[in-house]
Amino acid sequence: MVGENREAMKVSVVVPVYNKAPYLKECFDSIFSQSFRHFEVIAVDDRSTDDSLALLRGMADPRLRIIELDRNLGPAGCAQRGFDAATGEYIVRMDADDVMLPHRIDRQVAFMDENPMIGASGSHMELYHEAGVFRVAILNDRDCRSASLFHIPIYQPTSIYRRSTLLEHNVRFDDAWPRYGEDWFFQLRLLKVTQVANIDEALVRYRVGQQNISYGRDNYADLRTLFTEVLLWYGLPADDAHLKQHLHAIKFYPARLQPQEVAELKEYTRSCVRTCIARAFSIAMRSISGSIAYGTISLTSCLASAGAPCGATCAMTTDRPSTSAATCYPPCSRARCTARASGRNEPMKVSVIIPCLNVDAHVEATVRSALAQTHSDLEVIAVDDGSTDGTRIVLERLATEHRGRMMVIGQSNRGACAARNAGVSVSTGDWLQFLDADDRLLPGKVERQLVLAVDADVVVGSFRNVFDDGRAPTVVQPLTADPWESLVRTRMGTTSANLFRREAVLEAGGWDESLHSSQDYDLLFRLLKRGARIAWDEAVGCEVLKRRSGSISRTNEGGNWKRYLELRCAMRDHLRARDPQLHARVIAICDQYLFRGIRVLSKHDRQAAQGAFERMLPPGFVPERHTATSPLYILAFKLLGFHRAERLSALMRRTDPS
């Protein structure tokens, strides 16, 4: 029977806990009394300062596991530790002050079993202190997507996730996310990779009061932070003027609206609907594996969520361009962007530029990954940088095989940057995809990023590191909140992950041919200084091979770290000169990254490291705790100074190699 099959499945219920002692017994009683019996419960205590942890320890149900965090991480980090510990096919999320109805898990597991294309779902909520009063969820995937610009798709206390979907696409909470809105950030990432829905039934009793994390907070500041992320995800402008309009659209009015503001709000809502929501749907649909026949996607529910007075509708289909009269918002001067937004199917040409030096074992697979892109208007330019192995023979054979789509040019050995510039000089594309000769593009990478690229100069992508020594692959995603922070933290993609507007690269001066390391981040730095507009792609678009030998990044490591430090120092000094107050947080982060880099340099050149420390870091600098900077090291630093602390650290490494 279906019920028996469901009972045999395992569910993990994850409950983050922070100072919820008065509510824990009722919450956990409602979990343990579920009609669905075979599940585990993972309670994650986020360093509570009340009796929460003691109450958890006193619970005798064998299905309960308790994770005690060693520091307060906040809602995002706390939830992710629970998700990481989960073993079930499904993860049910529960807030520690709410109450499950007895059949919640049974209903949700049945729904997920019957809808294998859905990766996450939820339900309505009944207010705990107001029986018969509900917070009603949007039901189907189509309407969840259309409303997600203004409304969270799934209420977090009601959510259930297919764990395989989260693992396959590396959808995770980020410890650095704000303490308000982390559920929305998480679900925006989920919308890129799967369908979502809600059950037309209330399955949770939701408690509103002082225990909520939003209680007593500055709603205006929290909403600005949240909707900056939401607008950027949609590719919409997120400056102060647009944020103000968007907060009005969700009916947040710090002061009474004037007649002119009402008129501006109507136009803003129309512009959102006419353009970028449809574009965001295209992104989401393309990222979902397989062919999904949604039919027409209506945006009417989006207008309703926004309180939009215009009553306009917009439609698009997954199998043909939209015929709606869309324009870029704000209006884009580029003809190709306007054509794409309006639904005219005018292609944008992409030039894939591959610098090659002694890569005959790898380059064929790299070239074929470029030629296999789903975007057809594409040329491949391979630049042989004086190879002495069989690289040129492989390239010429591939160019003959793909005549008209691939060309090979040669030069004496001048380095990867010179080879890339040589490729740019003969390219004819509007966009440039630089591809290292041992990396691989995933088939939809270019097409997806072109959709994201409307009115942007650079699309910063995610990538998967693949190691030749058998280690498990790792996924690296950009930090999307602030391009400068992303740059400083080396979380702004990598050479093969990004897509560049050709004219922007030329205006920035191309690649710096004097550099042997930090080449891509030097280019990104110069682009940002010139005001380049950034779009973000959090879906993995390429695989980057990490080799133990034969990689340029593993030669002259001391020199590479010196270049790393000089570049981060230039970034910090630029932000100081630009607006030290606005960028104070990123400047402080940069100082910490400079210090960590100086410590690595110390292993190669202690004298140079000492000089860099004295020259680059401000007086009174104190390092923060980090995986490579222990509390013991920080104590030694404070007592002895950098030079002696490094000597002590080196001595300890020699006496205890482990």
XYZ file of C-alpha atoms in Angstrom:
658
model
C 0.000 0.000 0.000
C 1.050 3.597 -0.550
C 0.872 4.355 3.156
C 3.134 1.430 4.016
C 5.721 2.518 1.454
C 5.698 6.003 2.894
C 6.141 4.675 6.427
C 9.304 2.876 5.341
C 10.832 6.170 4.203
C 12.968 8.269 6.543
C 12.291 11.924 7.301
C 14.580 14.358 9.132
C 12.817 17.105 11.099
C 15.233 20.012 11.662
C 14.447 22.463 14.480
C 16.797 25.420 15.041
C 16.546 26.589 18.663
C 17.556 29.893 20.208
C 16.024 30.993 23.520
C 12.678 29.290 22.949
C 12.381 27.552 26.342
C 8.723 28.524 27.016
C 7.573 26.920 23.770
C 9.773 23.844 23.369
C 7.599 21.276 25.125
C 4.502 22.052 23.073
C 6.506 22.226 19.859
C 8.309 18.902 20.342
C 5.204 17.158 21.684
C 3.498 18.062 18.404
C 6.425 16.559 16.481
C 6.664 13.322 18.445
C 2.890 12.745 18.217
C 2.789 12.825 14.403
C 0.717 10.162 12.663
C 3.770 9.503 10.469
C 6.101 7.617 12.797
C 9.438 6.904 11.113
C 11.507 10.064 11.373
C 14.430 11.560 13.218
C 14.423 14.969 14.921
C 17.530 17.170 14.846
C 17.448 20.063 17.305
C 20.246 22.587 16.774
C 20.873 24.813 19.780
C 22.347 28.140 18.652
C 24.044 28.920 22.006
C 20.809 29.665 23.834
C 21.157 31.737 27.002
C 17.928 30.508 28.604
C 16.932 26.938 29.613
C 16.390 25.720 26.030
C 19.364 23.361 25.966
C 18.539 21.846 29.354
C 14.974 21.212 28.236
C 16.186 19.532 25.055
C 18.556 17.305 27.030
C 15.656 16.271 29.232
C 13.601 14.911 26.338
C 13.678 11.129 26.302
C 12.417 10.313 22.798
C 15.142 8.204 21.057
C 14.414 9.875 17.730
C 15.880 13.159 19.005
C 19.452 14.217 18.217
C 20.817 17.448 19.700
C 23.549 19.531 18.069
C 25.111 22.088 20.400
C 26.850 24.890 18.500
C 30.015 26.382 19.991
C 29.008 29.917 18.916
C 25.870 31.727 17.886
C 25.548 31.472 14.101
C 22.112 32.980 13.595
C 19.139 31.420 11.797
C 20.908 30.612 8.511
C 23.999 28.932 9.943
C 21.998 27.127 12.615
C 19.551 25.694 10.074
C 22.343 24.598 7.733
C 24.087 22.632 10.512
C 20.846 20.726 10.967
C 20.468 20.155 7.221
C 24.067 18.887 7.056
C 23.312 16.329 9.776
C 20.072 15.121 8.189
C 19.918 11.595 6.749
C 16.320 11.471 5.562
C 15.049 11.543 2.024
C 13.045 14.594 3.066
C 13.948 17.433 5.431
C 11.010 18.942 7.306
C 11.735 22.415 8.689
C 10.116 23.418 11.970
C 10.380 26.587 14.068
C 10.830 25.928 17.784
C 7.896 28.109 18.865
C 5.281 26.717 16.453
C 3.050 23.649 16.552
C 2.565 20.930 13.927
C -0.890 19.577 13.291
C -0.865 15.778 13.867
C -0.950 14.786 10.196
C 1.523 17.381 8.866
C 4.419 15.071 7.991
C 2.142 12.381 6.591
C 0.409 14.879 4.281
C 3.655 16.444 3.092
C 5.490 13.170 2.454
C 2.500 11.900 0.448
C 2.456 15.118 -1.596
C 6.190 14.966 -2.321
C 5.991 11.270 -3.239
C 3.211 11.988 -5.710
C 5.063 14.964 -7.269
C 8.671 13.896 -7.915
C 9.458 17.065 -9.947
C 8.805 19.228 -6.881
C 11.889 19.847 -4.727
C 10.215 21.815 -1.939
C 6.709 22.479 -0.706
C 4.781 23.981 2.174
C 1.256 24.822 3.300
C -0.979 27.488 4.796
C -0.523 28.475 8.464
C -3.143 29.065 11.140
C -2.261 31.810 13.629
C -1.716 30.285 17.071
C -3.613 32.914 19.061
C -6.313 33.580 16.454
C -8.148 30.374 15.623
C -9.620 30.435 12.140
C -7.234 33.176 10.971
C -4.783 31.956 8.337
C -1.753 33.041 6.399
C -2.571 31.657 2.991
C 0.217 30.309 0.783
C 0.389 30.512 -3.008
C -0.310 27.024 -4.340
C 1.364 26.144 -7.645
C 4.883 26.554 -8.973
C 3.797 29.006 -11.664
C 2.272 31.441 -9.195
C 5.013 30.971 -6.597
C 7.514 32.131 -9.199
C 5.432 35.045 -10.369
C 4.924 36.283 -6.803
C 8.438 35.687 -5.483
C 9.502 39.252 -6.294
C 7.099 40.433 -3.580
C 6.218 37.389 -1.469
C 8.124 34.416 -0.062
C 7.115 31.276 -2.032
C 6.932 28.889 0.951
C 6.364 29.823 4.589
C 9.480 28.527 6.310
C 7.769 26.869 9.335
C 5.746 24.725 6.885
C 8.539 23.768 4.486
C 9.678 20.297 3.414
C 12.665 19.775 1.106
C 13.782 16.895 -1.072
C 17.303 16.408 0.298
C 18.670 15.003 -2.979
C 17.710 18.275 -4.725
C 19.611 20.346 -2.167
C 22.696 18.131 -2.412
C 22.697 17.830 -6.201
C 22.539 21.590 -6.727
C 24.460 22.634 -3.581
C 21.596 24.779 -2.292
C 22.662 25.870 1.187
C 22.084 28.537 3.799
C 25.047 30.892 4.076
C 26.314 31.795 7.569
C 26.882 35.362 6.370
C 23.229 35.959 5.452
C 21.298 38.510 7.546
C 19.304 37.223 10.495
C 16.093 38.383 8.847
C 15.034 37.035 5.451
C 17.437 34.084 5.248
C 14.499 31.816 4.287
C 13.732 34.022 1.270
C 17.393 34.040 0.181
C 17.424 30.227 0.404
C 14.225 29.800 -1.580
C 15.363 32.154 -4.360
C 18.308 29.824 -4.915
C 15.970 26.843 -4.822
C 13.708 28.345 -7.503
C 16.615 28.209 -9.948
C 16.893 24.439 -9.803
C 13.498 22.931 -9.039
C 9.732 23.379 -8.920
C 7.979 24.381 -5.692
C 4.363 24.283 -4.512
C 2.126 24.513 -1.451
C -0.625 22.219 -0.148
C -4.060 23.810 0.080
C -4.370 23.095 3.804
C -3.067 24.561 7.078
C -0.554 22.143 8.617
C 1.161 24.400 11.175
C -0.065 26.726 13.914
C 2.155 29.799 13.705
C 2.961 31.839 16.799
C 3.354 35.623 16.444
C 4.984 37.532 19.297
C 8.132 38.770 20.981
C 9.914 35.460 20.411
C 9.946 36.011 16.619
C 13.308 37.085 15.281
C 11.696 40.051 13.524
C 10.180 41.403 16.750
C 11.649 44.735 17.812
C 13.972 44.946 14.819
C 14.310 47.860 12.432
C 11.862 46.670 9.773
C 12.967 49.300 7.286
C 16.637 48.292 7.491
C 15.794 44.576 7.371
C 13.511 44.983 4.368
C 16.090 47.051 2.494
C 18.668 44.291 2.985
C 16.206 41.583 1.985
C 14.840 43.276 -1.117
C 18.265 44.354 -2.305
C 19.001 40.630 -2.630
C 15.615 39.925 -4.225
C 15.923 42.713 -6.807
C 19.481 41.739 -7.720
C 18.380 38.124 -8.156
C 15.797 39.300 -10.688
C 18.328 41.530 -12.436
C 16.459 44.670 -11.370
C 18.181 47.865 -10.170
C 18.603 47.938 -6.380
C 19.628 51.548 -5.726
C 17.887 53.707 -3.123
C 15.222 55.023 -5.502
C 14.205 51.563 -6.712
C 14.282 50.104 -3.203
C 11.941 52.841 -2.023
C 9.516 52.055 -4.849
C 9.704 48.342 -4.152
C 9.008 48.757 -0.441
C 5.961 50.817 -1.404
C 4.931 47.990 -3.736
C 4.857 45.557 -0.791
C 2.752 48.087 1.121
C 5.501 49.283 3.465
C 4.900 53.015 3.873
C 7.195 54.822 6.388
C 5.117 57.931 5.639
C 1.870 58.682 3.846
C 2.304 58.557 0.076
C 1.911 61.756 -1.869
C -0.099 61.734 -5.152
C 3.095 61.847 -7.227
C 4.492 58.862 -5.307
C 1.311 56.890 -6.016
C 1.721 57.572 -9.742
C 5.395 56.547 -9.591
C 4.434 53.355 -7.760
C 1.949 52.423 -10.502
C 4.581 52.905 -13.191
C 7.208 51.004 -11.213
C 4.901 48.003 -10.779
C 3.980 47.998 -14.467
C 7.679 48.113 -15.402
C 8.515 45.172 -13.132
C 5.788 43.060 -14.630
C 6.465 44.024 -18.239
C 10.103 43.070 -18.173
C 12.328 41.495 -15.617
C 9.925 39.005 -14.053
C 9.468 37.361 -17.426
C 13.227 37.308 -17.810
C 13.655 35.718 -14.388
C 11.142 33.025 -15.334
C 13.186 32.239 -18.402
C 16.257 31.804 -16.208
C 14.420 29.538 -13.809
C 12.848 27.407 -16.519
C 16.124 26.904 -18.352
C 17.838 25.757 -15.153
C 15.317 23.000 -14.398
C 16.401 19.732 -15.943
C 14.135 18.190 -18.549
C 11.353 19.714 -20.590
C 8.667 21.239 -18.390
C 5.423 22.052 -20.146
C 3.972 24.808 -18.012
C 2.016 26.398 -20.831
C 1.429 30.112 -20.360
C 2.954 31.689 -17.254
C 0.618 34.318 -15.855
C 1.920 37.230 -13.813
C -1.465 38.297 -12.509
C -0.747 36.871 -9.055
C 2.450 38.898 -8.907
C 0.450 42.087 -9.404
C -2.006 41.012 -6.744
C 0.812 40.381 -4.250
C 2.238 43.823 -4.973
C -1.080 45.567 -4.524
C -0.680 46.811 -8.081
C -3.522 49.051 -9.193
C -2.965 48.782 -12.935
C -4.417 45.298 -13.442
C -2.023 44.642 -16.315
C -0.968 41.130 -17.199
C 2.031 39.743 -18.989
C 2.576 36.272 -20.376
C 5.369 34.168 -21.718
C 5.680 30.540 -22.749
C 8.526 28.140 -22.346
C 8.656 27.149 -25.988
C 8.538 30.466 -27.830
C 9.556 34.106 -27.260
C 7.135 36.312 -25.410
C 4.988 38.565 -27.539
C 4.413 41.014 -24.708
C 5.610 44.566 -25.250
C 8.552 44.428 -22.854
C 11.372 46.929 -22.495
C 14.398 46.984 -20.196
C 13.896 48.712 -16.873
C 15.499 51.142 -16.647
C 15.495 51.487 -20.462
C 18.616 49.974 -21.995
C 20.407 51.824 -24.753
C 21.757 48.676 -26.348
C 19.718 47.519 -29.332
C 20.357 43.845 -28.696
C 19.178 44.065 -25.086
C 16.018 45.876 -26.129
C 15.370 43.296 -28.839
C 15.760 40.418 -26.404
C 13.537 42.013 -23.759
C 10.829 42.718 -26.307
C 10.756 39.111 -27.442
C 12.445 39.580 -30.831
C 14.695 36.581 -31.305
C 17.857 38.442 -32.310
C 20.871 36.312 -31.265
C 23.928 37.653 -29.483
C 27.189 36.227 -30.758
C 29.686 34.809 -28.277
C 33.402 34.304 -28.841
C 34.975 31.506 -26.782
C 38.700 32.230 -26.385
C 40.981 29.393 -25.250
C 44.692 30.080 -24.541
C 46.670 26.845 -25.002
C 50.162 25.837 -23.875
C 51.196 22.174 -23.840
C 47.714 20.842 -23.088
C 47.355 18.086 -25.688
C 45.939 15.731 -23.029
C 43.081 18.102 -22.111
C 42.301 20.567 -24.868
C 40.078 18.402 -27.080
C 37.523 17.858 -24.331
C 37.672 21.576 -23.536
C 37.009 22.619 -27.138
C 34.192 20.107 -27.525
C 32.520 21.440 -24.357
C 32.497 24.891 -25.993
C 31.135 23.605 -29.288
C 28.406 21.670 -27.437
C 26.828 24.820 -25.982
C 23.075 25.131 -26.439
C 23.611 28.714 -27.621
C 24.318 28.297 -31.345
C 25.651 31.735 -32.358
C 29.156 31.014 -31.127
C 32.728 30.937 -32.420
C 35.708 29.191 -30.814
C 39.125 30.846 -31.033
C 42.039 28.695 -29.824
C 45.320 30.564 -29.333
C 48.394 28.320 -29.301
C 50.930 30.041 -27.053
C 54.045 28.331 -28.426
C 53.237 24.743 -27.407
C 56.002 22.166 -27.786
C 53.804 19.058 -27.456
C 50.957 17.917 -29.708
C 48.562 20.748 -28.794
C 48.724 22.493 -32.179
C 48.048 19.221 -34.051
C 44.939 18.577 -31.932
C 43.685 22.134 -32.464
C 44.179 22.051 -36.241
C 42.310 18.748 -36.468
C 39.378 20.146 -34.481
C 39.331 23.350 -36.573
C 39.139 21.269 -39.745
C 36.358 19.170 -38.261
C 34.384 22.282 -37.247
C 35.236 24.585 -40.124
C 33.337 27.854 -39.866
C 32.874 27.565 -36.086
C 36.482 27.325 -34.897
C 39.750 29.026 -35.763
C 43.329 28.540 -34.526
C 45.933 31.278 -34.247
C 49.493 30.903 -33.038
C 52.101 33.056 -31.298
C 55.448 32.657 -29.583
C 55.192 31.909 -25.879
C 54.009 35.179 -24.318
C 51.704 33.938 -21.568
C 47.987 33.347 -21.054
C 47.022 37.042 -20.862
C 48.720 37.825 -24.178
C 46.996 34.801 -25.732
C 43.601 35.977 -24.481
C 44.203 39.478 -25.853
C 45.219 37.971 -29.198
C 41.942 36.056 -29.256
C 39.958 39.195 -28.408
C 41.651 41.083 -31.272
C 40.232 38.674 -33.899
C 36.910 37.946 -32.158
C 33.595 39.030 -33.650
C 31.264 38.287 -30.736
C 29.335 40.726 -28.589
C 30.279 38.634 -25.559
C 33.516 36.912 -24.565
C 33.766 33.521 -22.865
C 37.356 32.981 -21.733
C 38.043 29.289 -21.186
C 41.194 27.748 -19.736
C 42.390 24.838 -21.846
C 41.844 22.187 -19.167
C 38.399 23.364 -18.004
C 34.971 22.284 -19.279
C 31.819 24.288 -19.953
C 28.508 22.669 -19.052
C 26.114 22.659 -22.053
C 23.696 25.434 -21.032
C 26.223 27.769 -19.464
C 26.478 30.413 -22.175
C 22.771 30.456 -23.017
C 21.759 30.850 -19.381
C 24.244 33.639 -18.770
C 23.171 35.537 -21.875
C 19.637 35.627 -20.459
C 21.065 37.008 -17.219
C 23.308 39.461 -19.053
C 20.708 41.982 -20.172
C 22.055 45.423 -19.231
C 25.115 43.934 -17.477
C 28.807 44.065 -18.381
C 29.915 40.908 -16.584
C 28.034 37.783 -15.560
C 29.790 36.239 -12.565
C 29.271 32.487 -12.455
C 29.535 29.471 -10.191
C 31.904 26.609 -10.881
C 32.840 23.136 -9.746
C 36.444 22.323 -8.814
C 37.476 18.856 -10.018
C 40.685 17.422 -8.537
C 42.998 15.058 -10.370
C 44.018 13.309 -7.143
C 40.602 11.781 -6.470
C 39.326 14.288 -3.902
C 35.588 15.016 -3.962
C 34.573 17.950 -6.195
C 33.693 21.263 -4.542
C 31.278 23.947 -5.765
C 32.159 27.637 -5.463
C 29.382 30.211 -5.765
C 29.739 33.994 -5.831
C 28.794 36.237 -2.945
C 26.034 38.288 -4.509
C 25.294 40.984 -1.911
C 28.227 43.319 -2.703
C 30.546 42.995 -5.742
C 33.435 44.565 -3.822
C 33.151 42.066 -0.983
C 32.849 39.264 -3.527
C 36.046 40.510 -5.185
C 38.006 40.829 -1.929
C 36.955 37.378 -0.735
C 37.875 35.777 -4.098
C 34.228 34.804 -4.586
C 33.656 36.518 -7.932
C 33.849 33.507 -10.176
C 36.947 32.425 -12.043
C 38.203 32.805 -15.616
C 36.040 30.085 -17.155
C 32.966 30.723 -14.979
C 32.339 34.311 -16.074
C 31.000 35.953 -19.232
C 32.213 39.409 -20.356
C 30.772 42.055 -22.638
C 33.473 42.573 -25.273
C 33.292 46.373 -25.276
C 33.668 46.459 -21.468
C 36.858 44.355 -21.634
C 38.304 46.596 -24.340
C 37.425 49.775 -22.417
C 39.162 48.351 -19.321
C 42.363 47.744 -21.339
C 42.092 43.978 -21.753
C 44.198 41.489 -19.840
C 47.414 42.716 -18.159
C 50.149 40.809 -20.009
C 52.728 41.482 -17.284
C 50.891 39.273 -14.792
C 51.523 35.587 -14.135
C 48.887 35.223 -11.378
C 45.714 36.960 -10.106
C 44.975 37.738 -13.760
C 41.191 37.390 -13.709
C 40.755 39.326 -10.455
C 42.962 42.126 -11.757
C 40.629 42.436 -14.764
C 37.524 42.308 -12.562
C 39.038 44.989 -10.299
C 39.617 47.315 -13.244
C 36.104 46.657 -14.543
C 34.516 47.462 -11.170
C 36.556 50.654 -10.884
C 35.037 51.731 -14.193
C 31.514 51.091 -12.876
C 30.872 47.738 -14.586
C 27.391 46.325 -13.962
C 27.365 42.801 -12.566
C 24.846 39.983 -12.971
C 25.111 36.814 -10.896
C 24.712 33.192 -11.952
C 24.503 30.795 -9.013
C 24.013 27.682 -11.157
C 27.225 25.760 -11.849
C 28.350 26.542 -15.401
C 31.760 24.940 -15.708
C 34.218 22.476 -14.239
C 37.688 23.718 -13.312
C 40.450 21.110 -13.235
C 42.765 21.418 -10.240
C 46.048 19.673 -11.045
C 48.782 18.887 -8.548
C 51.377 19.413 -11.276
C 51.505 21.374 -14.503
C 49.417 24.282 -13.186
C 50.850 27.776 -13.437
C 49.362 28.671 -10.058
C 51.651 26.099 -8.415
C 54.863 27.639 -9.746
C 56.594 30.554 -7.987
C 54.073 30.451 -5.138
C 55.909 33.168 -3.190
C 55.660 35.540 -6.147
C 52.001 34.650 -6.636
C 51.204 35.553 -3.040
C 53.052 38.855 -3.353
C 50.861 39.677 -6.332
C 47.766 38.609 -4.388
C 48.702 41.009 -1.584
C 49.438 43.929 -3.909
C 46.087 43.483 -5.640
C 44.092 43.279 -2.362
C 45.975 46.323 -1.092
C 45.028 48.230 -4.252
C 41.380 47.183 -3.802
C 41.335 48.430 -0.214
C 43.067 51.706 -1.060
C 40.580 52.308 -3.882
C 37.626 51.803 -1.512
C 39.226 54.093 1.078
C 39.633 56.828 -1.524
C 36.135 56.292 -2.912
C 34.081 56.360 0.305
C 35.673 54.980 3.491
C 32.435 55.110 5.472
C 30.291 53.412 2.847
C 32.862 50.654 2.368
C 34.079 50.402 5.991
C 32.970 46.777 6.389
C 34.618 45.608 3.150
C 37.796 47.553 4.012
C 37.961 45.719 7.357
C 37.411 42.388 5.572
C 40.203 43.288 3.155
C 42.604 43.907 6.053
C 41.858 40.430 7.401
C 42.439 38.844 3.980
C 45.682 40.787 3.629
C 46.833 39.412 6.966
C 45.998 35.822 6.006
C 47.861 36.264 2.727
C 50.862 37.726 4.549
C 50.922 34.664 6.803
C 51.016 32.367 3.760
C 53.778 34.497 2.198
C 55.739 34.113 5.443
C 56.127 30.390 4.699
C 57.903 31.277 1.433
C 59.652 34.559 2.271
C 59.578 35.652 5.918
C 61.414 38.915 5.290
C 59.006 39.952 2.536
C 56.071 39.017 4.755
C 57.375 41.207 7.588
C 57.732 44.119 5.183
C 54.248 43.592 3.801
C 52.791 43.476 7.316
C 54.395 46.783 8.247
C 53.484 48.467 4.971
C 49.983 47.157 4.275
C 48.189 46.832 7.602
C 47.035 49.754 9.787
C 48.559 50.439 13.221
C 46.824 48.499 15.956
C 45.586 45.787 13.592
C 44.419 42.612 15.366
C 43.634 39.409 13.416
C 40.264 37.715 13.761
C 39.856 34.057 14.563
C 39.946 31.909 11.436
C 40.601 28.285 10.550
C 44.274 29.215 10.051
C 44.380 31.745 12.917
C 43.760 30.034 16.233
C 43.038 31.778 19.555
C 46.532 30.708 20.693
C 48.109 32.401 17.686
C 46.076 35.586 18.297
C 47.308 35.625 21.912
C 50.911 35.209 20.742
C 50.372 37.995 18.181
C 49.093 40.382 20.853
C 51.960 39.587 23.239
C 54.882 39.158 20.855
C 53.953 40.910 17.603
C 53.730 39.498 14.093
C 57.371 38.532 13.509
C 57.799 36.571 16.744
C 54.334 35.026 16.516
C 55.215 33.705 13.041
C 58.536 32.299 14.283
C 56.724 30.575 17.152
C 54.096 29.214 14.734
C 56.812 27.864 12.405
C 58.577 26.208 15.354
C 55.348 24.539 16.444
C 54.755 23.243 12.899
C 58.218 21.676 12.849
C 57.787 20.001 16.247
C 54.214 18.870 15.535
C 53.764 18.282 11.774
C 50.193 17.032 12.306
